[in-house]
Coordinates of C-alpha atoms in Angstrom, one line a residue:
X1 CA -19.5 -35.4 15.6
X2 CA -22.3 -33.5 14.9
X3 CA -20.7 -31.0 17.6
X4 CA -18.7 -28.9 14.9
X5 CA -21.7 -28.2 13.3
X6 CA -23.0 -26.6 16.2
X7 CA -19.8 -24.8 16.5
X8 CA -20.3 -23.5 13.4
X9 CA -23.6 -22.3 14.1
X10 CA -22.1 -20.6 16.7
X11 CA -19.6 -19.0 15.2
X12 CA -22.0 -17.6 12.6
X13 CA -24.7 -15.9 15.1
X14 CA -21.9 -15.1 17.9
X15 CA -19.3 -13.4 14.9
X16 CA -22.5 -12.2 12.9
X17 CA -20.9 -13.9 9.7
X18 CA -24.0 -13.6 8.0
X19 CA -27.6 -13.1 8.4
X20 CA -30.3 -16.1 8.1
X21 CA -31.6 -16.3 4.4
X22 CA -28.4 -15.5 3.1
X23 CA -26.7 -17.1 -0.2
X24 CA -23.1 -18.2 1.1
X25 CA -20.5 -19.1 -1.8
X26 CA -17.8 -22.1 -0.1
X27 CA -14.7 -22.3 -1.3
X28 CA -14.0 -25.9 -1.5
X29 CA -10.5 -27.0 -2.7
X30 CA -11.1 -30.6 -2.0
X31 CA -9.4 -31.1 1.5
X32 CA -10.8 -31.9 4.3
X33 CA -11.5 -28.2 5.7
X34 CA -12.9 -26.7 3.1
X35 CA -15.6 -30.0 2.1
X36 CA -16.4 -30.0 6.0
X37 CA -17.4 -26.3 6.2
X38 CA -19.4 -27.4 3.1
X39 CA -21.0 -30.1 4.6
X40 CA -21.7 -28.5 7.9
X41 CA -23.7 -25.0 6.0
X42 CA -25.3 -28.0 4.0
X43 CA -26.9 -29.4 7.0
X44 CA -27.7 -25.9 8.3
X45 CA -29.3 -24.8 5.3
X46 CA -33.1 -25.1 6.4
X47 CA -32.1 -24.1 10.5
X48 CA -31.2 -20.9 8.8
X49 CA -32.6 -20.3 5.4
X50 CA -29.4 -20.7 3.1
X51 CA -28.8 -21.1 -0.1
X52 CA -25.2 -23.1 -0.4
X53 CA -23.2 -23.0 -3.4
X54 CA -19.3 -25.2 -3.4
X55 CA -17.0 -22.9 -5.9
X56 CA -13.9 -24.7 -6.5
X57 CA -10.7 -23.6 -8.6
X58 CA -8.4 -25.7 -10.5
X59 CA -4.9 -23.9 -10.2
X60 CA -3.2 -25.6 -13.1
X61 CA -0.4 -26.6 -11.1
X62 CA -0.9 -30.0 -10.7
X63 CA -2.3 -31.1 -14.3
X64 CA -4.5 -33.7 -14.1
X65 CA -4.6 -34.0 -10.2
X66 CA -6.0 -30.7 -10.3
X67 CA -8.7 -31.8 -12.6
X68 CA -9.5 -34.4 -10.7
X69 CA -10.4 -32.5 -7.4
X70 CA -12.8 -30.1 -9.5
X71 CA -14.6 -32.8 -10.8
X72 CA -14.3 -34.4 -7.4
X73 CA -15.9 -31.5 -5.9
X74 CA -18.7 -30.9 -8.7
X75 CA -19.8 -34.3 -8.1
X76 CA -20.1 -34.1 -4.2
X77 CA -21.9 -31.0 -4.3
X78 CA -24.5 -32.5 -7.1
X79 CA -24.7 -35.7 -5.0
X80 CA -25.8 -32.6 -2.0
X81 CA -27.9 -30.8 -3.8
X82 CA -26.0 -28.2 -3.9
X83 CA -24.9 -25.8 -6.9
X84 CA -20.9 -26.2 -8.1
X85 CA -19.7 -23.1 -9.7
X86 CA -16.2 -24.5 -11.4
X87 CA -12.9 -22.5 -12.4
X88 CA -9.9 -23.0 -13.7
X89 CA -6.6 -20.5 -14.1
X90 CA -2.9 -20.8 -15.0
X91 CA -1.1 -19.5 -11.6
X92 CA 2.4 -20.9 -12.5
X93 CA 1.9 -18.0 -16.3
X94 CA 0.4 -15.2 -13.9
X95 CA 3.1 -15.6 -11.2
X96 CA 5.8 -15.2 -13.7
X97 CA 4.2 -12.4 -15.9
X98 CA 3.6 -10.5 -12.5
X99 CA 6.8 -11.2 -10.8
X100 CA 5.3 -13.0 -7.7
X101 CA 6.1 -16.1 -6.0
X102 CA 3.7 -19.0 -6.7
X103 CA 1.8 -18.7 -2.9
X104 CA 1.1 -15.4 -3.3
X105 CA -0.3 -15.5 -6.8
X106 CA -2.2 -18.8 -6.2
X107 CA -3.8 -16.8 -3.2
X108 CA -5.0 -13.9 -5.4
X109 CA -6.3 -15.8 -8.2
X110 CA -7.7 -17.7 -5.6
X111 CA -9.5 -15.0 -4.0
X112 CA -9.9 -13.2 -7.9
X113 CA -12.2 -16.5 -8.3
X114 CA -14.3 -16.4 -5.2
X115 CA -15.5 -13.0 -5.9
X116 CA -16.5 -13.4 -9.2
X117 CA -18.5 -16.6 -8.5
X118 CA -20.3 -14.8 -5.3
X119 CA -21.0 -12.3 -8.1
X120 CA -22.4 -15.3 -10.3
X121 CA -24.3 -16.3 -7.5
X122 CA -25.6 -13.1 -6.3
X123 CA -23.9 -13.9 -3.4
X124 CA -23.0 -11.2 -0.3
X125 CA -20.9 -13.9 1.9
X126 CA -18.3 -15.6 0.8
X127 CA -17.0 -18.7 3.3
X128 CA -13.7 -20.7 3.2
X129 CA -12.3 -23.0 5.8
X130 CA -9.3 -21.2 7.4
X131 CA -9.1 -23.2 11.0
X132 CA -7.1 -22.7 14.4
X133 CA -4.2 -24.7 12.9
X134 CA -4.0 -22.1 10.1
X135 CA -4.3 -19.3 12.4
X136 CA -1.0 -19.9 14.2
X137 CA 0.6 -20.7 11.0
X138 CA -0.5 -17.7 10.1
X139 CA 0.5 -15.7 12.9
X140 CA 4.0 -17.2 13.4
X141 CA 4.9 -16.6 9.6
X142 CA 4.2 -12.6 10.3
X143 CA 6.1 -12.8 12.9
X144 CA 9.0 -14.3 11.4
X145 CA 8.4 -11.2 8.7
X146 CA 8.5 -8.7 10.9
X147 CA 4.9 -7.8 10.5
X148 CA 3.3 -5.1 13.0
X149 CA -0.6 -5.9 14.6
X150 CA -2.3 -5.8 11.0
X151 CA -0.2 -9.0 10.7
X152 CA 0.1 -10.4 14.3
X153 CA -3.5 -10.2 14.6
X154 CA -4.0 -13.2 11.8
X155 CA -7.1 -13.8 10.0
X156 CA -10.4 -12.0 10.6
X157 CA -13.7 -13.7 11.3
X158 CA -15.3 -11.6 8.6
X159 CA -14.1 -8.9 6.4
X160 CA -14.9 -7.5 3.3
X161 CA -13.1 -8.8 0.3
X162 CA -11.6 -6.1 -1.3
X163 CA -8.9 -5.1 -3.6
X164 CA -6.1 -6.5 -1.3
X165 CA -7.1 -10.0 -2.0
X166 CA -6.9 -9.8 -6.0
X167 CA -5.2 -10.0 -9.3
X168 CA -8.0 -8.2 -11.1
X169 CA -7.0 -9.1 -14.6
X170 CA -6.0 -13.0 -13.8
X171 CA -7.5 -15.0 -17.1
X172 CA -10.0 -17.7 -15.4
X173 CA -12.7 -19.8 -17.1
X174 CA -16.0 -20.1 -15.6
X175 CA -18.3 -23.4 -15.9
X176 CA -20.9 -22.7 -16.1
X177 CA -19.9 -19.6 -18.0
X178 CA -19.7 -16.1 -16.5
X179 CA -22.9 -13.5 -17.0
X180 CA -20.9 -10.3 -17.8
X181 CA -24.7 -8.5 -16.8
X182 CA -24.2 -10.0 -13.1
X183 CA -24.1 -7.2 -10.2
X184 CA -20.6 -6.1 -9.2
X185 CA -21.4 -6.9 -5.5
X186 CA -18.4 -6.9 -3.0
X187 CA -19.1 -9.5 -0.5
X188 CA -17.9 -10.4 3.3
X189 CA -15.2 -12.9 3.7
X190 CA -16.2 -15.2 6.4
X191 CA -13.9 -18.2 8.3
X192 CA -16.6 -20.3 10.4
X193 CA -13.9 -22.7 11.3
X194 CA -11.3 -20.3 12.7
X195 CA -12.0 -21.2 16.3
X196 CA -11.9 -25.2 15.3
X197 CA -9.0 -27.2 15.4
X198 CA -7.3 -29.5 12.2
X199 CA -8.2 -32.6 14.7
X200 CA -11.3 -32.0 14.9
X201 CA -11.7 -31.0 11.4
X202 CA -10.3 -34.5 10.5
X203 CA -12.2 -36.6 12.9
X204 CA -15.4 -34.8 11.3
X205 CA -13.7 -35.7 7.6
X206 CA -13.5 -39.0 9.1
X207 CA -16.9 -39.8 10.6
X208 CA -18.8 -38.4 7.6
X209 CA -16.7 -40.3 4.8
X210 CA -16.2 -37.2 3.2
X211 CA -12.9 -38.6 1.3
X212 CA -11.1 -35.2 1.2
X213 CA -8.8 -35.2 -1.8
X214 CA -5.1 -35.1 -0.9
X215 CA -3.3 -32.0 -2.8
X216 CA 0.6 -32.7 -3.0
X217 CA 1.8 -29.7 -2.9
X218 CA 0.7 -29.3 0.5
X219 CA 3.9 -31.5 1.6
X220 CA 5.9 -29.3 -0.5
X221 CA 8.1 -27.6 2.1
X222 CA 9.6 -25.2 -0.2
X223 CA 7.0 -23.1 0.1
X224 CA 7.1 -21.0 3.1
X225 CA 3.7 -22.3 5.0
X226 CA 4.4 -25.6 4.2
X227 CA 7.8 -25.5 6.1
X228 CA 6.2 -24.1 9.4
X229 CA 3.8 -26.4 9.2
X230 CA 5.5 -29.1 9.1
X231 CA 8.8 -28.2 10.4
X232 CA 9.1 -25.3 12.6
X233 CA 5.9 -25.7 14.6
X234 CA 6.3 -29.2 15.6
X235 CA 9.9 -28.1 16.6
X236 CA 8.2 -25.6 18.7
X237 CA 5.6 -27.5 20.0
X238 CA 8.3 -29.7 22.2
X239 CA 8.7 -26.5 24.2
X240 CA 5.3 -25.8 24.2
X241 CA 2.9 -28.3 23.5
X242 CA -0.2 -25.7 23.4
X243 CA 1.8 -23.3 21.1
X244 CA -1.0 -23.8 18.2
X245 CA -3.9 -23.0 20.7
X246 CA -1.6 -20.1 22.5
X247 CA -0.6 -18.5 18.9
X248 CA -4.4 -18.4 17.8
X249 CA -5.5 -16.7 21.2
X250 CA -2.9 -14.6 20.6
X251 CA -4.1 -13.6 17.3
X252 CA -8.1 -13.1 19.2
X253 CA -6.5 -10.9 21.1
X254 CA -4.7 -8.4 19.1
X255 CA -7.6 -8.7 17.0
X256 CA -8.8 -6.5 20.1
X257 CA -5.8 -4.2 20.5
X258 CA -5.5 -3.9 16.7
X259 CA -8.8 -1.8 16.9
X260 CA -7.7 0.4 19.5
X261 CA -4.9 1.4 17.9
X262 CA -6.4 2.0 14.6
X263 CA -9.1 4.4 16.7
X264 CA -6.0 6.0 18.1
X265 CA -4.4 6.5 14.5
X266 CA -7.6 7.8 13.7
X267 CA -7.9 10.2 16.2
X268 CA -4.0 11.2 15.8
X269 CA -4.5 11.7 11.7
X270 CA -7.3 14.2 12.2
X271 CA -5.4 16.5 15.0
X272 CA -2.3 16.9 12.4
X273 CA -4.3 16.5 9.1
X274 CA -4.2 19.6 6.8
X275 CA -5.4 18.1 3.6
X276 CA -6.3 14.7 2.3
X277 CA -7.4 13.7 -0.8
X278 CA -7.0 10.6 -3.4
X279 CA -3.9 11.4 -4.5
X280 CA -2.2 13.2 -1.4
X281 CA -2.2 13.8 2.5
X282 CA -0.8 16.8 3.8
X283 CA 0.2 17.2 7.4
X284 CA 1.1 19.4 9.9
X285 CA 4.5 19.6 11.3
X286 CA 3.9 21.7 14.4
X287 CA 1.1 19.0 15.4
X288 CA 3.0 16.3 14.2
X289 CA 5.9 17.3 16.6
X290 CA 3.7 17.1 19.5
X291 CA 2.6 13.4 18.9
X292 CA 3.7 10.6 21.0
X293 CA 5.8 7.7 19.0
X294 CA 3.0 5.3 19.0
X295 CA 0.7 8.1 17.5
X296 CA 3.1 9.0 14.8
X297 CA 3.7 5.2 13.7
X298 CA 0.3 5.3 13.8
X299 CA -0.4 7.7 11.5
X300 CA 1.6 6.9 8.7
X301 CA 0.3 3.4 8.9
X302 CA -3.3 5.1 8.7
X303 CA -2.1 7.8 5.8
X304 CA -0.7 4.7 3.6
X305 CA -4.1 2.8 3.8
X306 CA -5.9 5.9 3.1
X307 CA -4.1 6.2 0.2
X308 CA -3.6 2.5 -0.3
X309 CA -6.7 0.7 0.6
X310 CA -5.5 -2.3 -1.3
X311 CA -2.4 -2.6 0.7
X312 CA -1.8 -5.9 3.0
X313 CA 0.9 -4.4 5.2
X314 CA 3.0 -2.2 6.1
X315 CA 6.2 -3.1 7.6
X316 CA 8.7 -1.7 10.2
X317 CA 11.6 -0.9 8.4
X318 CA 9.3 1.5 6.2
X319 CA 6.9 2.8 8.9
X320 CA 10.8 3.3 11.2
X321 CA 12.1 5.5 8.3
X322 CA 9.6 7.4 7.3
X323 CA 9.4 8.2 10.9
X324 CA 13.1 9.3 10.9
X325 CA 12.7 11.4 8.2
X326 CA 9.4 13.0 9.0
X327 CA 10.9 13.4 12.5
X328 CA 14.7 14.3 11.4
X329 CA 14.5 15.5 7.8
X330 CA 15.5 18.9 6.3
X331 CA 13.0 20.5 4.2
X332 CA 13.1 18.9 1.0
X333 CA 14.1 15.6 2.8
X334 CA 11.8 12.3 1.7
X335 CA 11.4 8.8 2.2
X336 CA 10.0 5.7 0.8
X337 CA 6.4 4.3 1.9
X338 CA 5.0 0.8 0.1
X339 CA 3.5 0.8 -3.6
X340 CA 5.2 4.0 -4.5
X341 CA 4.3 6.2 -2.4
X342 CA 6.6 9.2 -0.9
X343 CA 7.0 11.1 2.3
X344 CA 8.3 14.5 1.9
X345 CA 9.3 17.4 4.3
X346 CA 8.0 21.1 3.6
X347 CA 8.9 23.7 5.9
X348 CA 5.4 23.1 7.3
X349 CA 4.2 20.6 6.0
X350 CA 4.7 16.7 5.5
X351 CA 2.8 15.1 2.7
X352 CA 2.6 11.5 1.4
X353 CA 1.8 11.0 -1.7
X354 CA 2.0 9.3 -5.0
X355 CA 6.2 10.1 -5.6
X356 CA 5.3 10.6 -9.2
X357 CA 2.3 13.0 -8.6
X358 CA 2.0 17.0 -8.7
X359 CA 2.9 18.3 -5.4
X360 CA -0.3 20.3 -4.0
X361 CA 0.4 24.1 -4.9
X362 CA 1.6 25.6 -2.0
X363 CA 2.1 22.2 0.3
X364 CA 6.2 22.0 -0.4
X365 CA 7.1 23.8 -3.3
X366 CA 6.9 27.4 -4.6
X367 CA 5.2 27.5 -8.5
X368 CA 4.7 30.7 -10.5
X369 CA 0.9 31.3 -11.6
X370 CA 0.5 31.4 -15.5
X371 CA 2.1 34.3 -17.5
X372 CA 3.4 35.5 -14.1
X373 CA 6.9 37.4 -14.3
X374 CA 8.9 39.9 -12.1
X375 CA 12.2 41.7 -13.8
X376 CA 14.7 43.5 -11.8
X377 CA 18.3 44.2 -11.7
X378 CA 21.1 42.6 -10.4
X379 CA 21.4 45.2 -7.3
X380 CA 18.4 45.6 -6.7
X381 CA 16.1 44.2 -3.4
X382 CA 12.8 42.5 -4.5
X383 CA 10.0 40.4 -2.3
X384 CA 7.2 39.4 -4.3
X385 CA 4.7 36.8 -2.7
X386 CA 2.6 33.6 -4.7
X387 CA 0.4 32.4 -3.0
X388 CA 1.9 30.3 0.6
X389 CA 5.5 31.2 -1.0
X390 CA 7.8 34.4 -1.3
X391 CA 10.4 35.1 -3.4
X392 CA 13.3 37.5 -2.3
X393 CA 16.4 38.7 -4.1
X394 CA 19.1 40.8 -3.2
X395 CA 23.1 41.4 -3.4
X396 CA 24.9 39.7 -0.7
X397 CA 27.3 41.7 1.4
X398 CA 31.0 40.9 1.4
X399 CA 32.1 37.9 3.2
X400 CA 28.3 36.4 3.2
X401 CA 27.9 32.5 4.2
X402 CA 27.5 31.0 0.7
X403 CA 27.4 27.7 1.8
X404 CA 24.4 28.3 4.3
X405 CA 23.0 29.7 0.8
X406 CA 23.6 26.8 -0.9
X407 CA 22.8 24.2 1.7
X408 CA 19.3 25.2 1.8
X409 CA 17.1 24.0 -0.7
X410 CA 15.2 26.5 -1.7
X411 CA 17.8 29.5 -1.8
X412 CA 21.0 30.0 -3.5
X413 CA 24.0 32.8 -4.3
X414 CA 24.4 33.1 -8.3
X415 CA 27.3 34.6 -9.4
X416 CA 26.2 37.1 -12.1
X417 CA 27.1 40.8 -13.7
X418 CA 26.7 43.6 -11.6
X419 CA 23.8 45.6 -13.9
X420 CA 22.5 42.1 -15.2
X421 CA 19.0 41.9 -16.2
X422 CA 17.1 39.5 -14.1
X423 CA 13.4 37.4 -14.6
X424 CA 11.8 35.2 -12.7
X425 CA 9.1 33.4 -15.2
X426 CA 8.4 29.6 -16.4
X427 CA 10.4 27.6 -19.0
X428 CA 10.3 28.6 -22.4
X429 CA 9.6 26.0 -25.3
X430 CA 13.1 24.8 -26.0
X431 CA 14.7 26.5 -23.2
X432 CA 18.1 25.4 -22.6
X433 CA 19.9 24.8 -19.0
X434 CA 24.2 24.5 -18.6
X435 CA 24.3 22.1 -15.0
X436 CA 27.5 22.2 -13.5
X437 CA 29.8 19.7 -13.7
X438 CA 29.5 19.2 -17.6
X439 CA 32.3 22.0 -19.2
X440 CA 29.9 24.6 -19.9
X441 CA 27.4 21.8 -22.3
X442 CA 23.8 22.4 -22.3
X443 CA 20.8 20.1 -22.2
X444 CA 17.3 20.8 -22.9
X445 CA 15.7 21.8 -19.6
X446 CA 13.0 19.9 -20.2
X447 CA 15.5 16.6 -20.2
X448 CA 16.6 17.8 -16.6
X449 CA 13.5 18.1 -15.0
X450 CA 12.9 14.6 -16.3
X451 CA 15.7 13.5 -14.7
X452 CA 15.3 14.8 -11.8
X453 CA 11.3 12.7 -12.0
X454 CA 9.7 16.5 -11.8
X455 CA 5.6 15.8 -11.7
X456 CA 4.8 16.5 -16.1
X457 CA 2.2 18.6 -14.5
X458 CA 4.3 20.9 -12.7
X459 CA 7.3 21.6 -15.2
X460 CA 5.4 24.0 -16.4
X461 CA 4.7 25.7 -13.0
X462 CA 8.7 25.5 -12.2
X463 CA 9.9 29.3 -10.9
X464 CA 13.1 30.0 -13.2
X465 CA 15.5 32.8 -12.9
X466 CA 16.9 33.7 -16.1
X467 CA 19.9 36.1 -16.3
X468 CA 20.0 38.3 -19.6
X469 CA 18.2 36.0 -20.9
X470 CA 20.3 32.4 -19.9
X471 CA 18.4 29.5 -17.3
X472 CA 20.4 30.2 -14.2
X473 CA 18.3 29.1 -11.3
X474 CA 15.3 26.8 -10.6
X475 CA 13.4 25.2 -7.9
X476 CA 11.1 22.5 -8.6
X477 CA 9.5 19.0 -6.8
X478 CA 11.9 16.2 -7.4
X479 CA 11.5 12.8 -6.8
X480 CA 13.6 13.5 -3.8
X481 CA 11.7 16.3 -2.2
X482 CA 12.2 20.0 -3.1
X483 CA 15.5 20.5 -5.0
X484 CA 17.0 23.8 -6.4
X485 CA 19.6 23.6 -9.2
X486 CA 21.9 26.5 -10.2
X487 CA 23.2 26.6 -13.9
X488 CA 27.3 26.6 -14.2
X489 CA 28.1 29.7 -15.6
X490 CA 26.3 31.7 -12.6
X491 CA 28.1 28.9 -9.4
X492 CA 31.2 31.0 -9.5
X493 CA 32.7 34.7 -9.2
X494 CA 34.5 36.0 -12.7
X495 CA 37.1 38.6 -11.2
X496 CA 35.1 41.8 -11.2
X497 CA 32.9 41.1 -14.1
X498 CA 30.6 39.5 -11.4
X499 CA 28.8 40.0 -8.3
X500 CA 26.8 37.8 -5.8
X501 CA 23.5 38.2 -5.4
X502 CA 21.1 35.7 -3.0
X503 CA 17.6 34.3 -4.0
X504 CA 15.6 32.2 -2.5
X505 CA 11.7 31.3 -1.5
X506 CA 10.3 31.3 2.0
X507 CA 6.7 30.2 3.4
X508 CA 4.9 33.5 3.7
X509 CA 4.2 31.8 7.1
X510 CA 7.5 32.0 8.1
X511 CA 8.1 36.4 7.2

């Protein structure tokens, strides 16, 4: 029995889990995985130097039960010689107050926990006991999802714990007591057992009397893992006895492929990349267009980490219609992308980014500089350039296309007086707007850029064409892409009193 041990040894120098002399914090829940990984680094603490500390977390799920394993697991690791670092947190109140099913909370907390003991400890490796068995579950339940390679490719051998993993403000005691002076360290995640399977875990269990604690909840088929495990794999396993084996080589060897492609998405992001910042990514269409399929998919799942790093996943519906869009979409054109971000079309450009942020000046939508102006007359031809954008006005000649005016975005044909006085400029404090559709009622313009979810920081920034004075024209970043709205009074003709005139803002890149 003393073969897993070696395997684990294995693992560690062949994976490069960690380095000899290193302090390794175990995340022991009380089963028989988790106290066997702790027993094995316990008897390979002097082969390679380390310093072993069991961290265990009661859930407060299963009331005194979960007590009971704590305790259980303080005592073994005193009766090792081994420091217990003690935790206890109410998942069932934090699922609820953050709208999450009870798996995916207990894992965070869980998670939340380990890295603020390996910061207790001074700790840079973090080990729990994730086997072969887990694997394929793991696998097969992102394939049922729908999950692309980040997903298919299962657990890591070692990764850093970041963000991803944890509910940063989760309440959980600490016994002994937290040091709020202790180093903000962000340690690896390592799985020394991923490569073992559950038999052999067991039979280990077995032969050292380590009297793993049973959890209940673990037979609980209502949750999702629990069903697979206990359900659809054996189900599965009549068709193919070595699925669990075949799922987890699977996983090793996307693992593989999963690198490539993320190279690939690398190498694809920085041939169309414009910009990129914290808040944004701007792309090029031209290069986008010349990408293959793969690439592109690629490169919004690389621009939605960028700007997501916490993110577990992205899925195929979302990566499928942003591709649409990006591929598809008029100007002004958007779609959705995980934890709120936004893919928008420019007429050059694509950019992702946060859907309530400021759009980048110049990137997809025209703004005015401050105290900029420009007064002219209805009949009267005028091309003034900010920045990437140009704004042009002019009379339109009898029996002109109004709706190609108004089906683009950015332009539009305003009915107005034929010697009317005309300025472009930004809002005025108070300013007024009559939208059509509501009898000739006004709103405060401010109330409709906030309907229409215009960034706070660009309101001010909008380009709006007043006429003698009244809001009869704007363009502005919506939370839809790039919209223009055109007051009532100036949508239609008034017998002779009026005249049509077109407006509307180009790329300078584009004259």
């Amino acid at each position: 029995m003393d073969e897993l041990v070696e395997r684990v040894a294995a693992a560690i120098e062949r994976g490069r889990l960690f380095e000899p002399g290193a302090t390794v914090v175990v995340g022991v829940s009380g089963g028989a995985d988790s106290l066997a990984l702790l027993h094995a680094l316990a008897r390979l603490r002097e082969r390679l130097g380390l310093t072993v500390v069991a961290a265990t977390l009661d859930h407060g799920l299963r009331g005194a039960a979960g007590q009971a394993d704590a305790e259980h697991v303080r005592e073994i690791a005193a009766a090792w010689g081994l420091r217990a670092i003690v935790g206890r947190a109410e998942v069932g109140a934090l699922a609820r107050a953050g709208r999450l099913n009870v798996e995916e909370a207990a894992r965070q907390v869980r998670y939340t926990f380990l890295l603020r003991a390996a910061r207790q400890a001074g700790a840079d490796v973090v080990a729990v006991g994730h086997n072969r068995d887990d694997q394929a579950e793991t696998v097969l339940m992102h394939l049922i999802r729908g999950s692309g390679l980040s997903g298919l490719r299962g657990m890591l051998p070692r990764q850093r714990l970041s963000e991803y993993h944890l509910l940063p403000d989760a309440p959980i005691t600490f016994d002994p007591p937290e040091d709020p002076a202790a180093p903000q360290l962000w340690p690896w995640l390592v799985r020394p057992l991923l490569d073992v399977p559950r038999a052999e875990i067991d039979a280990y269990a077995e032969a050292h009397a380590l009297r793993p604690r049973f959890d209940a909840t673990n037979a609980d088929t209502t949750f999702f893992r629990n069903r697979l495990r206990h359900e659809v794999i054996p189900l599965l396993e009549t068709l193919n006895p070595n699925l669990r084996a075949v799922l987890a080589r699977t996983a090793t060897v996307l693992q593989g492929d999963a690198t490539l492609v993320h190279a690939a998405g690398e190498a694809a992001l920085a041939r169309v990349m414009r910009a990129a910042g914290p808040a944004a990514v701007t792309l090029d269409r031209v290069e986008w267009a010349r990408l293959a399929v793969a690439e592109k998919r690629a490169v919004i799942r690389a621009v939605t980490w960028r700007l997501r790093p916490a993110l577990r996943d992205v899925t195929f519906e979302q990566v499928e219609r942003a591709l649409r869009v990006a591929d598809e979409g008029a100007t002004g054109a958007a779609a959705t992308l995980p934890a709120g971000l936004l893919l928008r079309v420019g007429y050059e450009t694509l950019v992702v980014a946060d859907a309530d942020a400021v759009a980048p000046p110049g990137a997809d939508a025209p703004a005015l500089p401050p105290g900029e102006r420009v007064s002219f007359r209805a009949g009267e031809p005028v091309r003034r350039v900010f920045g990437a954008w140009a704004f042009e006005a002019g009379p339109l000649p009898p029996g002109a296309d109004l709706a190609a005016w108004h089906a683009d975005p950015l332009a539009a044909a305003l009915a107005v007086p034929p010697d009317a006085r005309l300025m472009l400029r930004a809002r005025r404090a108070g300013e007024r707007f009559r939208p059509r559709g509501m009898g000739g009622r006004s709103q405060k313009l401010s109330d409709t850029l906030i309907n229409m979810k215009v960034p706070a920081g660009w309101r001010d920034r909008v380009p709006l064409l007043a006429v003698e004075g009244e809001a009869a024209w704007f363009v502005a970043p919506a939370a839809t892409g790039v919209r223009g709205r055109v007051a009532g009074p100036f949508s239609a003709p008034a017998g002779d009193e009026t005249r049509w005139i077109g407006v509307r803002w180009r790329p300078v890149g584009e004259l």
